Amino acid sequence: MNNEFMSPFAGRILAMLEFKEALGYSRSSYYKFLLNFDRYCRAHYPNESKLTQEIVAGWSMARVSETAAGVSRRLIAIREFGKYLASTGDEAYIIPSGFIGGAKKFMPYIYTDAELTAFFKGADSLLPDKRSPLREFTASALFRLMYCCGLRPSEIRLIKRDEVDFKENLILISESKSYKDRVVAVDSDVMALCGKYDHIADCVFPDRTYFFQGPNNGPYAAIWIQHLFRKCWKSSGISFSRSQNPRVGDF
């Protein structure tokens, strides 16, 4: 797959990505949308170097099976690109903010005590899986640590082993949202559980880098955490309607 920017906008797209990173934004927030925009321009406007309303309008058309949220994310990326070009002195069409629409208000699912008790019993009763070593141990430690410390799913899966201080019951969360670091205090019982997990994991993955390390020697993928979350609920015997739709981030 070609990941190079090659349209007449290529240099300015890369400059915008670097600018956004310098401000603390993740490169992934805009990269894939602008990469697709670059390909669109190469295919339909190979000689156009000005961001015109015609280009933006064509790019803004909804695709087959694309959700409203997907269209909104694409439009936000191209609006930010237009604003960046204008700030550097280039003439550029900027999508009006009202055209994109506001984000839908998100309401997290609030778990009951009974549901949480059932969930963690389900996590503790997962059976071993040859395709996923340590799964039955990972679920118990990972979700308790996430719940008790209020960690984001993206934070817990990227914790490195040397960022866990068992003597002081502290964990360093490095380069999280807006590239900020913070230190989290952990309950002694939860840290003791993490210590047991660390000992077991060390037998399977000696000298591992990540505290919760997957079989590919890197951190577990975000989608794997979601799958594990659903398996714990299934093991608990509790099911939810589609309208409830609890997510791991609701912890």
Coordinates of C-alpha atoms in Angstrom, one line a residue, residues 12-243:
R12 CA 1.6 21.4 2.5
I13 CA -0.2 18.3 3.9
L14 CA 3.0 17.1 5.5
A15 CA 3.7 20.6 6.8
M16 CA 0.3 20.7 8.4
L17 CA 0.7 17.3 10.0
E18 CA 4.0 18.4 11.5
F19 CA 2.4 21.7 12.7
K20 CA -0.4 19.8 14.4
E21 CA 2.0 17.4 16.1
A22 CA 4.0 20.3 17.4
L23 CA 0.7 21.5 19.1
G24 CA 0.2 18.2 20.8
Y25 CA -2.2 16.5 18.4
S26 CA -1.7 12.9 17.3
R27 CA -0.7 12.5 13.7
S28 CA -3.3 9.8 13.3
S29 CA -6.1 12.4 13.9
Y30 CA -5.7 13.7 10.4
Y31 CA -3.2 11.4 8.5
K32 CA -5.5 8.8 7.0
F33 CA -8.1 11.4 5.9
L34 CA -5.5 13.6 4.3
L35 CA -3.8 10.6 2.7
N36 CA -7.1 9.7 1.0
F37 CA -7.7 13.4 0.1
D38 CA -4.3 13.4 -1.6
R39 CA -5.2 10.3 -3.6
Y40 CA -8.5 11.9 -4.6
C41 CA -6.7 15.0 -5.8
R42 CA -4.2 13.0 -7.8
A43 CA -7.0 11.1 -9.5
H44 CA -9.4 14.1 -10.2
Y45 CA -7.3 17.3 -10.0
P46 CA -3.7 16.3 -10.7
N47 CA -2.8 19.8 -11.8
E48 CA -4.7 21.9 -9.3
S49 CA -2.6 23.4 -6.5
K50 CA -5.3 25.6 -4.9
L51 CA -7.9 24.2 -2.5
T52 CA -11.0 25.3 -4.3
Q53 CA -14.6 25.0 -3.3
E54 CA -15.1 22.6 -6.2
I55 CA -12.4 20.2 -4.9
V56 CA -13.8 20.4 -1.4
A57 CA -17.4 19.9 -2.5
G58 CA -16.4 16.8 -4.5
W59 CA -14.4 15.4 -1.6
S60 CA -17.3 16.1 0.8
M61 CA -19.8 13.8 -1.0
A62 CA -20.9 10.9 1.2
R63 CA -19.6 7.5 0.0
V64 CA -21.6 4.3 -0.2
S65 CA -22.2 2.8 3.3
E66 CA -20.3 5.7 4.9
T67 CA -21.8 6.8 8.2
A68 CA -22.6 10.4 9.1
A69 CA -19.8 10.2 11.7
G70 CA -17.4 9.1 9.0
V71 CA -18.3 12.0 6.7
S72 CA -18.0 14.4 9.6
R73 CA -14.4 13.2 10.4
R74 CA -13.4 13.7 6.8
L75 CA -14.8 17.2 6.7
I76 CA -13.2 18.2 9.9
A77 CA -9.8 17.1 8.5
I78 CA -10.2 19.1 5.3
R79 CA -11.6 22.1 7.1
E80 CA -8.5 22.1 9.3
F81 CA -6.3 21.8 6.2
G82 CA -8.1 24.8 4.6
K83 CA -7.6 26.8 7.8
Y84 CA -3.9 25.9 7.9
L85 CA -3.4 26.9 4.2
A86 CA -5.1 30.2 4.9
S87 CA -2.9 30.9 7.9
T88 CA 0.2 30.4 5.8
G89 CA -1.0 32.9 3.2
D90 CA -2.5 30.5 0.6
E91 CA -5.9 31.1 -0.9
A92 CA -8.1 28.2 0.2
Y93 CA -11.8 27.3 0.6
I94 CA -12.7 26.6 4.2
I95 CA -15.8 24.6 5.0
P96 CA -18.1 26.6 7.2
S97 CA -18.2 25.1 10.7
G98 CA -22.0 24.8 10.6
F99 CA -21.9 22.7 7.5
I100 CA -20.2 19.9 9.5
G101 CA -22.7 19.8 12.3
G102 CA -22.2 19.3 16.0
A103 CA -21.2 16.0 17.6
K104 CA -23.9 13.8 19.1
K105 CA -23.9 14.0 22.9
F106 CA -22.4 10.7 24.2
M107 CA -24.0 9.1 27.3
P108 CA -21.8 6.5 28.9
Y109 CA -23.3 3.3 30.4
I110 CA -23.4 3.4 34.2
Y111 CA -22.8 0.0 35.6
T112 CA -24.6 -1.3 38.7
D113 CA -22.6 -3.0 41.5
A114 CA -24.2 -6.3 40.6
E115 CA -23.1 -5.9 37.0
L116 CA -19.5 -5.1 38.0
T117 CA -19.4 -8.0 40.3
A118 CA -20.6 -10.3 37.6
F119 CA -18.2 -8.9 35.1
F120 CA -15.1 -9.5 37.2
K121 CA -16.3 -13.0 38.1
G122 CA -16.6 -13.5 34.3
A123 CA -13.1 -12.2 33.8
D124 CA -11.7 -14.5 36.5
S125 CA -13.4 -17.6 34.9
L126 CA -12.1 -17.2 31.3
L127 CA -10.5 -20.4 30.0
P128 CA -7.0 -20.6 28.5
D129 CA -6.7 -20.1 24.8
K130 CA -3.7 -21.4 22.9
R131 CA -4.0 -18.5 20.4
S132 CA -3.8 -16.0 23.2
P133 CA -1.3 -16.9 25.9
L134 CA -2.1 -15.3 29.3
R135 CA -5.7 -14.3 28.3
E136 CA -7.2 -15.7 31.4
F137 CA -4.7 -13.8 33.6
T138 CA -4.7 -10.6 31.5
A139 CA -8.4 -10.1 31.8
S140 CA -8.4 -10.2 35.6
A141 CA -5.5 -7.7 36.0
L142 CA -6.1 -5.4 33.1
F143 CA -9.7 -4.6 33.7
R144 CA -9.4 -4.2 37.4
L145 CA -6.5 -1.9 37.0
M146 CA -8.4 0.1 34.4
Y147 CA -11.5 0.3 36.5
C148 CA -9.8 1.2 39.8
C149 CA -7.5 3.8 38.3
G150 CA -9.8 5.3 35.7
L151 CA -7.4 4.6 32.8
R152 CA -8.3 5.0 29.2
P153 CA -8.2 1.8 27.1
S154 CA -5.4 3.4 25.0
E155 CA -3.4 4.1 28.2
I156 CA -3.5 0.7 29.8
R157 CA -2.5 -1.3 26.8
L158 CA 0.6 0.9 26.3
I159 CA 1.9 0.8 29.9
K160 CA 5.5 -0.4 29.8
R161 CA 6.9 -2.8 32.4
D162 CA 9.5 -0.3 33.7
E163 CA 6.7 2.3 34.3
V164 CA 5.2 0.1 37.1
D165 CA 6.6 0.8 40.5
F166 CA 5.7 -2.0 42.8
K167 CA 7.5 -0.5 45.8
E168 CA 5.5 2.7 45.8
N169 CA 2.3 1.4 44.2
L170 CA 2.6 3.9 41.3
I171 CA 2.3 3.7 37.6
L172 CA 3.6 6.2 35.1
I173 CA 1.2 6.9 32.2
S174 CA 3.4 8.4 29.6
E175 CA 2.5 10.5 26.5
S176 CA -1.2 10.1 26.9
K177 CA -3.8 12.7 25.7
S178 CA -2.1 15.8 24.3
Y179 CA 1.3 14.0 24.9
K180 CA 1.0 14.6 28.7
D181 CA 2.5 12.3 31.4
R182 CA 1.0 11.6 34.8
V183 CA 1.6 9.3 37.7
V184 CA -1.3 7.2 39.0
A185 CA -1.5 5.8 42.5
V186 CA -2.8 2.2 42.6
D187 CA -4.7 0.4 45.4
S188 CA -2.4 -2.0 47.2
D189 CA -4.7 -5.0 46.5
V190 CA -4.9 -4.2 42.8
M191 CA -1.1 -3.7 42.7
A192 CA -0.6 -7.1 44.4
L193 CA -2.8 -8.7 41.7
C194 CA -0.6 -6.9 39.1
G195 CA 2.5 -8.3 40.8
K196 CA 1.1 -11.9 40.4
Y197 CA 0.4 -11.2 36.8
D198 CA 3.8 -9.8 36.2
H199 CA 5.4 -12.9 37.6
I200 CA 3.3 -15.2 35.4
A201 CA 3.9 -13.0 32.3
D202 CA 7.6 -13.0 32.9
C203 CA 7.6 -16.8 32.6
V204 CA 6.0 -16.6 29.2
F205 CA 7.5 -13.3 27.9
P206 CA 10.8 -12.8 29.6
D207 CA 12.4 -9.4 29.2
R208 CA 9.1 -8.0 27.7
T209 CA 8.7 -4.3 27.1
Y210 CA 5.0 -3.8 27.7
F211 CA 3.3 -4.8 31.0
F212 CA 0.4 -6.3 29.1
Q213 CA 2.3 -7.7 26.1
G214 CA 0.7 -9.6 23.3
P215 CA 2.1 -12.7 21.6
N216 CA 3.5 -10.5 18.8
N217 CA 5.9 -9.0 21.3
G218 CA 4.1 -5.6 21.1
P219 CA 1.2 -4.2 23.1
Y220 CA -2.3 -5.7 22.6
A221 CA -4.3 -4.1 19.9
A222 CA -7.2 -1.9 20.8
I223 CA -9.6 -4.3 19.0
W224 CA -8.3 -7.2 21.1
I225 CA -9.2 -5.3 24.3
Q226 CA -12.7 -4.8 23.0
H227 CA -13.0 -8.5 22.1
L228 CA -11.7 -9.5 25.6
F229 CA -14.2 -7.1 27.2
R230 CA -17.1 -8.8 25.3
K231 CA -15.9 -12.3 26.3
C232 CA -15.9 -11.3 29.9
W233 CA -19.5 -10.2 29.7
K234 CA -20.4 -13.4 27.9
S235 CA -18.7 -15.4 30.6
S236 CA -20.6 -13.4 33.3
G237 CA -24.0 -14.5 31.9
I238 CA -25.2 -10.9 31.5
S239 CA -26.3 -9.6 28.1
F240 CA -27.2 -6.1 27.0
S241 CA -29.6 -4.7 24.4
R242 CA -28.2 -2.8 21.5
S243 CA -29.5 0.5 22.9

